[in-house]
Coordinates of C-alpha atoms and ligand atoms in Angstrom, one line a residue:
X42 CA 98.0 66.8 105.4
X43 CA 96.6 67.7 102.2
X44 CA 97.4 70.1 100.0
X45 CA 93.9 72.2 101.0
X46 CA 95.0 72.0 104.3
X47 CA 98.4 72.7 104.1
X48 CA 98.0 75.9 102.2
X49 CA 95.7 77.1 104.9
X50 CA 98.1 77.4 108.0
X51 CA 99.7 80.4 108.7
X52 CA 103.0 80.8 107.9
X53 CA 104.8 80.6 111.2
X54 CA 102.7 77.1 111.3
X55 CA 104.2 76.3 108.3
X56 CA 107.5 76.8 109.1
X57 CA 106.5 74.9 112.3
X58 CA 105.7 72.2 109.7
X59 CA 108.8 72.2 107.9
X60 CA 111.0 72.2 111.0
X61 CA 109.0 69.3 112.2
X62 CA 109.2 67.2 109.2
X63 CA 105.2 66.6 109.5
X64 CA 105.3 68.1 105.6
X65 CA 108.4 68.9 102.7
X66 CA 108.7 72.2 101.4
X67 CA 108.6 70.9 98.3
X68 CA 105.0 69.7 98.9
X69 CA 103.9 72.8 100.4
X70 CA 105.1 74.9 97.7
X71 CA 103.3 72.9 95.2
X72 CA 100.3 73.0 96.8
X73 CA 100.2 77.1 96.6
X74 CA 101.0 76.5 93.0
X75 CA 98.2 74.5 92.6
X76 CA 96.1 76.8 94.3
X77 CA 97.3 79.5 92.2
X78 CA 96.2 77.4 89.4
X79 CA 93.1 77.1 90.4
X80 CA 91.7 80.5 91.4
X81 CA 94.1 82.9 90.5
X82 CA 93.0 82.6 86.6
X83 CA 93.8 85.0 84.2
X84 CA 93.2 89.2 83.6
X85 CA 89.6 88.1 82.3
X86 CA 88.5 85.7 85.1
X87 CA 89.6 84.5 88.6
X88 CA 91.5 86.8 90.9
X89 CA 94.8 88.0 89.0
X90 CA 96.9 88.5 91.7
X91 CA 100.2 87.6 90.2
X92 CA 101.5 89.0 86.8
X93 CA 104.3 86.4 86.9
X94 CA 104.8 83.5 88.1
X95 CA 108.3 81.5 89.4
X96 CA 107.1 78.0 89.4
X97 CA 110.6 76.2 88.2
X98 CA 113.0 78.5 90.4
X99 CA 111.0 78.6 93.6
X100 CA 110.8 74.6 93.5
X101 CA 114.3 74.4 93.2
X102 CA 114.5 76.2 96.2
X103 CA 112.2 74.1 97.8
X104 CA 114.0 70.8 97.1
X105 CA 117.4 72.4 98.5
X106 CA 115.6 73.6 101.5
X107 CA 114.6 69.8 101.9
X108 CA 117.5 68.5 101.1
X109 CA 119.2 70.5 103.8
X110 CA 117.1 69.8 106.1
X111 CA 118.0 66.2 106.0
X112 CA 121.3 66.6 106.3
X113 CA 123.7 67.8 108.6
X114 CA 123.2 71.2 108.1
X115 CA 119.5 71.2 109.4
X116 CA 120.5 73.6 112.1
X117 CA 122.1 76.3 110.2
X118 CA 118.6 77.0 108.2
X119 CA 116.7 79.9 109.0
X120 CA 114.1 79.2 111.1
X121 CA 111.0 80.0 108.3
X122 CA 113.1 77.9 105.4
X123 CA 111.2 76.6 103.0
X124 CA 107.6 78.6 103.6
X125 CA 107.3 80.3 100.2
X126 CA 106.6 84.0 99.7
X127 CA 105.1 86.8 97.0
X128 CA 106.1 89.8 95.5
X129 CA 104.6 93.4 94.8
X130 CA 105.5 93.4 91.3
X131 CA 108.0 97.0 92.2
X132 CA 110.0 95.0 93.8
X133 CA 113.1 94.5 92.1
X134 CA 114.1 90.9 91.5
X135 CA 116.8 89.0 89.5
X136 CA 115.2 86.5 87.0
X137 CA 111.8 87.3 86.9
X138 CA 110.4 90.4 85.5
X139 CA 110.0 93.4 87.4
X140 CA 106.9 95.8 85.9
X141 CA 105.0 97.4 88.5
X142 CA 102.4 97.1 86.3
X143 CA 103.2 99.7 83.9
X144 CA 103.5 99.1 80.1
X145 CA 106.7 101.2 80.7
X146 CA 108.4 98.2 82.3
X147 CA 107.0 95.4 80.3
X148 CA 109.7 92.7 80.1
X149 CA 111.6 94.3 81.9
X150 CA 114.6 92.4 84.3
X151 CA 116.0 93.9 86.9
X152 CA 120.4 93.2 86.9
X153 CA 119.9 93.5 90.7
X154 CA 117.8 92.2 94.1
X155 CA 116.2 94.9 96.6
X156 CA 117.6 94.0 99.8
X157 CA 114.2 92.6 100.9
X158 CA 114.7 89.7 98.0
X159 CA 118.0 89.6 99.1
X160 CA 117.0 88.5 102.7
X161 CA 114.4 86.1 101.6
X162 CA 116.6 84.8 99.5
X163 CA 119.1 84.2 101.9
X164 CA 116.3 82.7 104.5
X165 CA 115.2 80.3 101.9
X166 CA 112.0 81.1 101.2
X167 CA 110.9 80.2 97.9
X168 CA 109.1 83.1 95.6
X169 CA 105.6 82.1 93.8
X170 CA 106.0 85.4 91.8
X171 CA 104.8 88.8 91.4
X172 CA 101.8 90.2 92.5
X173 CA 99.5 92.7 90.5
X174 CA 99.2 96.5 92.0
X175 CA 98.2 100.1 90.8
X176 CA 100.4 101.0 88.4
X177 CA 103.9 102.4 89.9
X178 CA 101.5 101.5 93.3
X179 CA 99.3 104.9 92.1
X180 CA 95.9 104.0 93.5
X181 CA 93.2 102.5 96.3
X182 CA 91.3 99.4 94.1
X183 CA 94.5 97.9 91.6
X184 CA 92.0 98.9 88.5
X185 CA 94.9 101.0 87.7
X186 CA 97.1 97.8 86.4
X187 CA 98.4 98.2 82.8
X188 CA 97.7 94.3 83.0
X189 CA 94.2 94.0 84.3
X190 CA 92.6 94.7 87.7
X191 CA 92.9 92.3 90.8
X192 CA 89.4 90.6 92.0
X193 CA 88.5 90.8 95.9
X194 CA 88.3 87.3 96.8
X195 CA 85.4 88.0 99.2
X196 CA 83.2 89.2 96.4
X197 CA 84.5 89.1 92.6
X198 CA 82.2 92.1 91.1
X199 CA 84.6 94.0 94.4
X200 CA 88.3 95.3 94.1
X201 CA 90.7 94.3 96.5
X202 CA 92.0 97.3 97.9
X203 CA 94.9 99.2 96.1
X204 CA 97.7 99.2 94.9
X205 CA 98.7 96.3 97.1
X206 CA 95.7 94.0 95.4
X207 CA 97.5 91.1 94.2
X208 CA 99.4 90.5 97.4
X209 CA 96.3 91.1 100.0
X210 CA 94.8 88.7 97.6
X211 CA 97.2 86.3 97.0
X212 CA 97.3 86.0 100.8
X213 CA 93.5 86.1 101.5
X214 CA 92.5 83.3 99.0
X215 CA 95.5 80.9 100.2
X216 CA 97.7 80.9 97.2
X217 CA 100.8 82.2 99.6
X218 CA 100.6 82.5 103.2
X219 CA 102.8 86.0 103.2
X220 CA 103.6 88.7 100.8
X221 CA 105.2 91.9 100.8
X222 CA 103.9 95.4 99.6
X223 CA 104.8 98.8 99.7
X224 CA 102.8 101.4 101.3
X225 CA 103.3 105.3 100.0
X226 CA 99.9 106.3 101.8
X227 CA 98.1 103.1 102.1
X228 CA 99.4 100.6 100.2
X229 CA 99.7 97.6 102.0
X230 CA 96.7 98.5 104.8
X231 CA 94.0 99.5 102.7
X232 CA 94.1 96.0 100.4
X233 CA 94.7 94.6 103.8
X234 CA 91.5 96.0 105.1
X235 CA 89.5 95.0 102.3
X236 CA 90.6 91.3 102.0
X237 CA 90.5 90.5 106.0
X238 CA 93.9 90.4 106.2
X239 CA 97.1 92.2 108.2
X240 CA 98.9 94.6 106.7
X241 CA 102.0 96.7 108.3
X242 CA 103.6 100.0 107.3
X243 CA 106.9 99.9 109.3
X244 CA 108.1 103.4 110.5
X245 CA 110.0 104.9 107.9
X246 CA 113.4 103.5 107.8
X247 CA 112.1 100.6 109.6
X248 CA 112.8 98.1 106.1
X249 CA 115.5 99.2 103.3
X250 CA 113.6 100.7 100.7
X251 CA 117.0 99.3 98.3
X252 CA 115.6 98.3 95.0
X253 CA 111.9 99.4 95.7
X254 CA 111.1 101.2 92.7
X255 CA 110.3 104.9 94.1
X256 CA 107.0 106.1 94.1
X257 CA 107.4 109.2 96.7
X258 CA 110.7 108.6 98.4
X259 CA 109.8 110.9 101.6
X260 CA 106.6 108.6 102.2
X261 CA 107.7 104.5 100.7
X262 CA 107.7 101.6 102.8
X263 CA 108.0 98.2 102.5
X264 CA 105.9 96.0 104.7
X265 CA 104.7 92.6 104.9
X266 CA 100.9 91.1 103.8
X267 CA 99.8 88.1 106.4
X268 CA 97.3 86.8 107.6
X269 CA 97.9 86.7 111.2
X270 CA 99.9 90.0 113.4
X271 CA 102.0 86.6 114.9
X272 CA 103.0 86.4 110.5
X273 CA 103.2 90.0 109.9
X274 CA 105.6 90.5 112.7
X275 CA 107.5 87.5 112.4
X276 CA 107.8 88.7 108.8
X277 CA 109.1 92.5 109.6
X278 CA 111.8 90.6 111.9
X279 CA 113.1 88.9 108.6
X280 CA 113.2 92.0 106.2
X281 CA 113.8 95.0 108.8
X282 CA 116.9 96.6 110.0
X283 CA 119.9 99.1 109.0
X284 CA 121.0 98.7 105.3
X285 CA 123.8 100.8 104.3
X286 CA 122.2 101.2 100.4
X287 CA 119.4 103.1 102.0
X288 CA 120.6 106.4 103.6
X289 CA 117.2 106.9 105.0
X290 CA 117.5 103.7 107.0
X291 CA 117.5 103.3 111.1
X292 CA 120.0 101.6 113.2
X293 CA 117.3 100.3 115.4
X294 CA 116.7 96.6 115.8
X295 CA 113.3 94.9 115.3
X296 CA 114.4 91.8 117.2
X297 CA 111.6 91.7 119.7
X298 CA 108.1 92.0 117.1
X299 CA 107.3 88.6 117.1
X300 CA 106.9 87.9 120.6
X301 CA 104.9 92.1 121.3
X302 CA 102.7 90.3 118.7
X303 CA 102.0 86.9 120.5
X304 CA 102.1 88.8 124.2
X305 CA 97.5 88.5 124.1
X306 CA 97.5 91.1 127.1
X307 CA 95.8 94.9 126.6
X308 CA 96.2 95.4 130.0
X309 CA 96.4 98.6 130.9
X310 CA 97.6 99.8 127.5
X311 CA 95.9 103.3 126.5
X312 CA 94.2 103.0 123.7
X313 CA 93.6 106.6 121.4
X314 CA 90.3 107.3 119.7
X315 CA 90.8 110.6 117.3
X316 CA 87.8 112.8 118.3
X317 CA 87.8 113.9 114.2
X318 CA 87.7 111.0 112.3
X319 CA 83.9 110.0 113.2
X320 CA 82.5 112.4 110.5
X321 CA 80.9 112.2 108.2
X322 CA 82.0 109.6 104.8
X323 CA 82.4 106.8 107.2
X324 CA 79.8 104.1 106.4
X325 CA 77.1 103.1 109.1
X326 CA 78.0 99.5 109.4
X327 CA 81.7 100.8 110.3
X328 CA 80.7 102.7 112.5
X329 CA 79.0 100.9 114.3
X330 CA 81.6 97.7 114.8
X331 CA 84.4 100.1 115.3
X332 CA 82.1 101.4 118.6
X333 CA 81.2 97.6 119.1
X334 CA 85.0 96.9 119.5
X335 CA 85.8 99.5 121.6
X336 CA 83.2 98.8 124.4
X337 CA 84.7 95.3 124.3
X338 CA 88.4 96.4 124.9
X339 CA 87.4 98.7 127.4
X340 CA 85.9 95.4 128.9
X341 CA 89.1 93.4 128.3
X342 CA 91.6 96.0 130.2
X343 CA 92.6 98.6 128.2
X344 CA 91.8 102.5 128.4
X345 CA 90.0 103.8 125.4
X346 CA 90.6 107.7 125.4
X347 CA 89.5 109.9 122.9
X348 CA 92.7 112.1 122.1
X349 CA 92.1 115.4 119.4
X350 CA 94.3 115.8 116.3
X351 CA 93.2 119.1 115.0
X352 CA 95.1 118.9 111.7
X353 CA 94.5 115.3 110.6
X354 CA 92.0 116.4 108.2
X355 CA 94.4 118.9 106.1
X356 CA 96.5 115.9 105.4
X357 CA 95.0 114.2 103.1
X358 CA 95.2 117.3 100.5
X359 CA 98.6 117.6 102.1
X360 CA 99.4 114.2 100.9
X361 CA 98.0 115.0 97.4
X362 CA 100.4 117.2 96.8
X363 CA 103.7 115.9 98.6
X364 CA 103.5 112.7 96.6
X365 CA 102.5 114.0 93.1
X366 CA 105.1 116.3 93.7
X367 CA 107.6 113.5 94.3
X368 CA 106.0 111.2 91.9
X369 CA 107.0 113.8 89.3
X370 CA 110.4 113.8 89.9
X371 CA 111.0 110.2 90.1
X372 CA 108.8 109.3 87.0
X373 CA 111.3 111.6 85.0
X374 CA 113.6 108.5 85.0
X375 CA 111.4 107.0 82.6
X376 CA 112.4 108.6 78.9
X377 CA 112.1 105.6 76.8
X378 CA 116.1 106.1 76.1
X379 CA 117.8 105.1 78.7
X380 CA 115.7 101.3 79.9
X381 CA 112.4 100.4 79.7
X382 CA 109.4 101.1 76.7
X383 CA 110.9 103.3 73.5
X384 CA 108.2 104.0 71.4
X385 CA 109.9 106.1 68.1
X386 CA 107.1 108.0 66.3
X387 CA 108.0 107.8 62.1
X388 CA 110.0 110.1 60.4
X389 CA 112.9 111.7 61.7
X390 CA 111.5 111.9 65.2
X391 CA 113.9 114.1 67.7
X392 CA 115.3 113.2 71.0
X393 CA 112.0 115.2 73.3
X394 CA 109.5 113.7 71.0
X395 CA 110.7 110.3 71.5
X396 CA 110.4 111.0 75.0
X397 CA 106.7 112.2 74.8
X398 CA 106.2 109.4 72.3
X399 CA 107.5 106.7 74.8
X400 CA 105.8 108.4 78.0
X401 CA 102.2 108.6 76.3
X402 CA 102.6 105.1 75.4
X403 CA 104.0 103.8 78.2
X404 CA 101.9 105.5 81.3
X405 CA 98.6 105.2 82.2
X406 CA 95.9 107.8 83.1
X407 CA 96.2 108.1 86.7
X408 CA 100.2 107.9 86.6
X409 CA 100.0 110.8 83.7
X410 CA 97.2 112.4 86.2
X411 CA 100.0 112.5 89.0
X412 CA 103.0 113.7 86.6
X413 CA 100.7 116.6 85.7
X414 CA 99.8 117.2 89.0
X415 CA 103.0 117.4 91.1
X416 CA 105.2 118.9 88.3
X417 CA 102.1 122.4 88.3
X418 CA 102.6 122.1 92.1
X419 CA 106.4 122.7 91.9
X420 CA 106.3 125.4 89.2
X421 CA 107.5 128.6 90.1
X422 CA 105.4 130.9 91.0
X423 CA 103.1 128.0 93.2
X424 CA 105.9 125.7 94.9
X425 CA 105.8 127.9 98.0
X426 CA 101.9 128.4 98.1
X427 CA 101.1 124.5 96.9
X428 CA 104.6 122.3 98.0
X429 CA 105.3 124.7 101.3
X430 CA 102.4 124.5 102.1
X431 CA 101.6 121.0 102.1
X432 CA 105.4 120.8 103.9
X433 CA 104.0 123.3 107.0
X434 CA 101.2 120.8 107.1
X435 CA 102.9 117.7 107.5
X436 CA 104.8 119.3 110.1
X437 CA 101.8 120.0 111.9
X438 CA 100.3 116.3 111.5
X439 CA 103.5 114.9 113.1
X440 CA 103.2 117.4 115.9
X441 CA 99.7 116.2 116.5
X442 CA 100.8 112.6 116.9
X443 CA 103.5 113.6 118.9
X444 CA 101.3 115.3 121.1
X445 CA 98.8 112.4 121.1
X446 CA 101.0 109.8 122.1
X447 CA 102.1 111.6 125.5
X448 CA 98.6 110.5 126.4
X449 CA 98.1 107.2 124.8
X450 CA 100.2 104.1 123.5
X451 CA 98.4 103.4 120.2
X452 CA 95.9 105.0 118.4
X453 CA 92.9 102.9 116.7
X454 CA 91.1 104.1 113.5
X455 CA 88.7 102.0 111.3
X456 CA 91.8 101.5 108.2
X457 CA 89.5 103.0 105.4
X458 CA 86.2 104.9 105.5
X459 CA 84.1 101.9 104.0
X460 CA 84.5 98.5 102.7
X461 CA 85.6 97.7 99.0
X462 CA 84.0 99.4 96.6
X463 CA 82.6 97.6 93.2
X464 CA 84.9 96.9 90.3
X465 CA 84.7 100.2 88.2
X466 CA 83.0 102.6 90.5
X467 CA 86.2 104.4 91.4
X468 CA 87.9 104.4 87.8
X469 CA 86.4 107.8 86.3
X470 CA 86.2 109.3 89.6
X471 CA 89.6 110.1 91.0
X472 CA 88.5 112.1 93.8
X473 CA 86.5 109.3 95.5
X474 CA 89.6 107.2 95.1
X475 CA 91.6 109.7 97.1
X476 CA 89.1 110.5 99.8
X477 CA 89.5 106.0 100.8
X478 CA 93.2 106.9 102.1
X479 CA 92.2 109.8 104.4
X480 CA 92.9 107.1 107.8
X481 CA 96.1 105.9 106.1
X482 CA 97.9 108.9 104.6
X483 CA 99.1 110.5 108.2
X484 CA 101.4 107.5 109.6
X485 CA 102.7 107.9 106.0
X486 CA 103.2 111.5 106.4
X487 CA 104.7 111.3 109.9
X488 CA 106.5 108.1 109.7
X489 CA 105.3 106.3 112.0
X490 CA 104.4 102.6 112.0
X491 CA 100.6 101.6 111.7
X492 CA 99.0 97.8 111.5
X493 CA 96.0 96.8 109.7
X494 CA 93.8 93.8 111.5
X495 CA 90.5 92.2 110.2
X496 CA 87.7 93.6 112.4
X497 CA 85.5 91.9 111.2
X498 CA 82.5 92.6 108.9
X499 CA 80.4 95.5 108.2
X500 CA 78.4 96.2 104.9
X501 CA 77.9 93.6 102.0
X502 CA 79.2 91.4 104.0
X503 CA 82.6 92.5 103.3
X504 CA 85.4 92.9 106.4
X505 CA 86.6 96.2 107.7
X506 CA 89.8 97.0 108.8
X507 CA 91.1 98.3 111.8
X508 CA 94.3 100.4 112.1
X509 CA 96.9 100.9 115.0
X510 CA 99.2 103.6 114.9
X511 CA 102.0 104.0 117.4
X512 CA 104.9 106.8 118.2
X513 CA 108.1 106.3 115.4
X514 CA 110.4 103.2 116.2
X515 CA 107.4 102.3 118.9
X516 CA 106.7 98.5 116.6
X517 CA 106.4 96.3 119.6
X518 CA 103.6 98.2 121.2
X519 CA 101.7 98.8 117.7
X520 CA 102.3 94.5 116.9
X521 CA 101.2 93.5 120.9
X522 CA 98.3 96.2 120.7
X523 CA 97.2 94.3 117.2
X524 CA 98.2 90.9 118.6
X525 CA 95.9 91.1 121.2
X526 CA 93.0 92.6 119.7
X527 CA 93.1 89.6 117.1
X528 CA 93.2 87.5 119.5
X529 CA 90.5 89.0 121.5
X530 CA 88.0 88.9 118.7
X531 CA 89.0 85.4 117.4
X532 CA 87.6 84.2 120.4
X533 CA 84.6 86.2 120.1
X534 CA 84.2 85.2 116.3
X535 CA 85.3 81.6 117.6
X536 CA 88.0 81.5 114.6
X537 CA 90.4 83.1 112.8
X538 CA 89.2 85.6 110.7
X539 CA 90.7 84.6 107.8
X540 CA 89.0 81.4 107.9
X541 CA 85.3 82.8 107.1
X542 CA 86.5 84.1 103.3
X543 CA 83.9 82.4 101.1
X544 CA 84.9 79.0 99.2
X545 CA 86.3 79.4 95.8
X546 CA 86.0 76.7 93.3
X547 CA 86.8 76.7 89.3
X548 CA 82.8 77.4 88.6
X549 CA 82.7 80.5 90.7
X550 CA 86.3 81.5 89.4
X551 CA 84.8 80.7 85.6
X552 CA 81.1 83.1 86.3
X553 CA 83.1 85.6 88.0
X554 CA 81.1 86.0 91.1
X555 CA 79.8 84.2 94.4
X556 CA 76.2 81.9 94.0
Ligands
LIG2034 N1 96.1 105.0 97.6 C1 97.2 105.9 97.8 C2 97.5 106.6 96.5 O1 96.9 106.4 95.5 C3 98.3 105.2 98.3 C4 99.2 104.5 97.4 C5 100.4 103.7 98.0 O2 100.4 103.6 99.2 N2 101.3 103.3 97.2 O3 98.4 107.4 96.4

């Protein structure tokens, strides 16, 4: 195989590969790095989904992987050894720099592994780097980097989706096969959507959130970026289950994902249409190959019912101000004395105004925007009238999904109003940003688990995303619901998905857009 065609299998394939001995993982891995060398360019041109790269450690990791696998100890390798991996740059990791994109952790090196690393590490599975993201994972379009935005590979001039960018991506335009992101109200689904490829947000306490660097701690999950539900679920298998450095973390096991996701059968599932998310902000073209799909899983077995959630539509200002509010308090780690930026103004500055020095430095707008935001909404005087509030409402949202799923198994939104937006539309207009995550923002706010599939494409040519959102701990039936649908369309499309991204060579890297 050559390296153009070994970099686009999907990962399970890969491993496939590996076990096989059709291909080495030494060779595989180089070919993503020469991918990554090819297209991924720099914060002025190409795509920019990585901020760091690991080139020398993950082909070490590579060649032992090989090396085991010719010798005697071939059995006792994980069965996905060897098929390298990326990583949302707030991911903690040991010997490579951890910055989630904010000047306030520039150089930065974390002295420990989230438990995620930890796992892949302990699988084998070589990491390419870093990937790019909103700072601190603040934002819908990764234009919020301190280190440059992240380009849709579908269409340059477009972002890719925030703050998860760099990995949907990275994964999209073949430079790794799987990534993980985090996903506080969209994270990982919304890039996911935008770049025609999967995207999971476990149920909350589905994947340690050990060494994730917080964003809002009531609403963070960690969740893989794949190209295929068969990948993402394969991929939850290797990084879920109970962690004893995460209190928030479930006993359950997530054994069984992997094969929900390959079952191809909607038979008789019930499949929930919210009666108020047709309204208006949702684009034509989406609208009209979400109905398209509908009608054609009706045909294929499954019950479409239209289920009401009267207080869906409160959550998105719900959600804007549970995670400010949150984001304020875990932000206030960052003084500039303890790690990360110091900036010392001259003269004999005091201990608050090197503090303010270091934070006006060291954040950016929208981060400072949130700060500002969340630590108002906590103030005396407004924490019952803004915080409670938005607590009674979250309440309510669960209790709407609770009550929707005593009539249906999975419920299936479009994944975001419209398709990626141009580069710069969204930056001085914050609102606009916010209104994208009004299809995500309830599974974050109930906890409950919620997969992102290509649906294919609706305006500029550019894919949509569909969501489905099952009951908490209720994986299986969101991956086999997903699986299926895939599946279904493949065969309707007459490929994967994945495979009609547009060619990217160096001269179309180099004038920064598509001929
Ligand atoms: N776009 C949402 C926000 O800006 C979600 C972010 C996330 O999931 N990390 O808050």
């Amino acid at each position: 195989m050559t390296p153009a065609e070994l970099i686009r299998l999907t990962a399970l394939e890969m491993a496939e590969g590996l076990r096989n001995k059709t291909f080495s993982s030494v060779e595989l891995t180089r070919a993503h790095f020469a991918r990554i060398h090819e297209v991924d360019g720099t914060a002025e041109a190409g795509i920019h989904a990585f901020l760091h790269l690991n080139e020398t450690e993950a082909l070490r990791v590579a060649a032992e992987v090989d090396e085991l696998r010719a010798g005697s100890q071939a059995d006792t390798l994980h069965p996905y050894a060897g098929v390298p991996i990326a990583v949302k740059d707030n991911i903690v990791t040991i010997g490579q720099p951890t910055t989630a994109a904010s000047k306030m952790l520039e150089g930065w090196m974390s002295p420990y592994d989230a438990t995620v690393v930890r796992k892949i590490r302990e699988a084998k599975l070589p990491i390419l780097g870093k990937t790019n993201m909103d700072e601190f994972a603040m934002g819908s379009t990764t234009e919020h980097s301190a280190f440059g935005t992240t380009r849709n590979p579908w269409d340059l001039g477009r972002t890719p989706g925030g703050s998860g960018g760099g990995s949907a991506a990275a994964v999209a335009a073949f430079m790794a096969p799987w990534a993980l992101g985090s996903d506080t109200g969209g994270s990982i689904r919304e890039p996911a959507a935008f770049t025609g490829t999967v995207g999971t947000k476990p149920t909350y306490g589905s994947v340690s959130r050990y060494g994730l660097i917080a964003m809002a701690s009531s609403l963070d999950q960690i969740g893989p970026a794949t190209r295929t539900t068969a990948d993402a679920a394969a991929l939850h298998e290797l990084i879920g289950g109970h962690d004893q450095k995460d209190a928030t973390s479930l006993q359950t096991s997530w054994d069984g994902l992997l094969a929900a996701a390959q079952r191809r059968d909607l038979s008789g599932l019930r499949i929930g249409v919210l009666s108020e998310l047709q309204g208006p902000g949702f684009s034509d073209g989406m609208r009209r190959r979400v109905d398209q799909i509908l009608e054609m899983l009706g045909e294929a077995g499954a019950e479409v019912i239209t289920v009401d959630a009267p207080h869906m539509r409160y959550a998105l200002p719900a959600y804007y101000l549970i995670m400010p509010s949150e984001v304020s308090s875990n932000m206030a780690r960052y003084d500039g004395l303890r790690y990360g930026n110091r900036v010392v103004p001259p003269g004999d500055a005091t201990v608050s105004e090197v503090m303010a020095a270091s934070r006006a430095a060291g954040f950016g707008d929208e981060v400072k925007r949130r700060i500002i935001l969340g630590t108002y909404a906590l103030s005396a005087g407004y924490v019952d009238a803004y915080y409670g509030s938005a607590q009674r409402v979250r309440t309510l949202v669960q209790r709407d999904f609770t009550k929707a799923f005593e009539r249906v198994d999975v419920i299936l939104t479009p994944t975001a109003p419209t398709v990626a937006v141009p580069i710069g539309e969204q930056l001085s207009d914050p609102m606009s940003m916010y209104l994208n995550d009004v299809l995500t923002i309830p599974a974050n706010l109930a906890g409950i688990p919620a997969v992102s599939i290509p649906g294919g494409l609706a305006e500029h040519d550019m894919p949509l995303g569909l969501q489905f959102q099952g009951p908490p701990r209720a994986e299986e039936t969101v991956y086999r619901a997903a699986g299926a649908v895939e599946h279904l369309l493949e065969q309707d499309f007459g490929a994967p998905f994945y495979t009609r991204a547009p060619e990217l060579t160096p001269a179309i890297i180099a004038e920064g857009e598509h001929a």
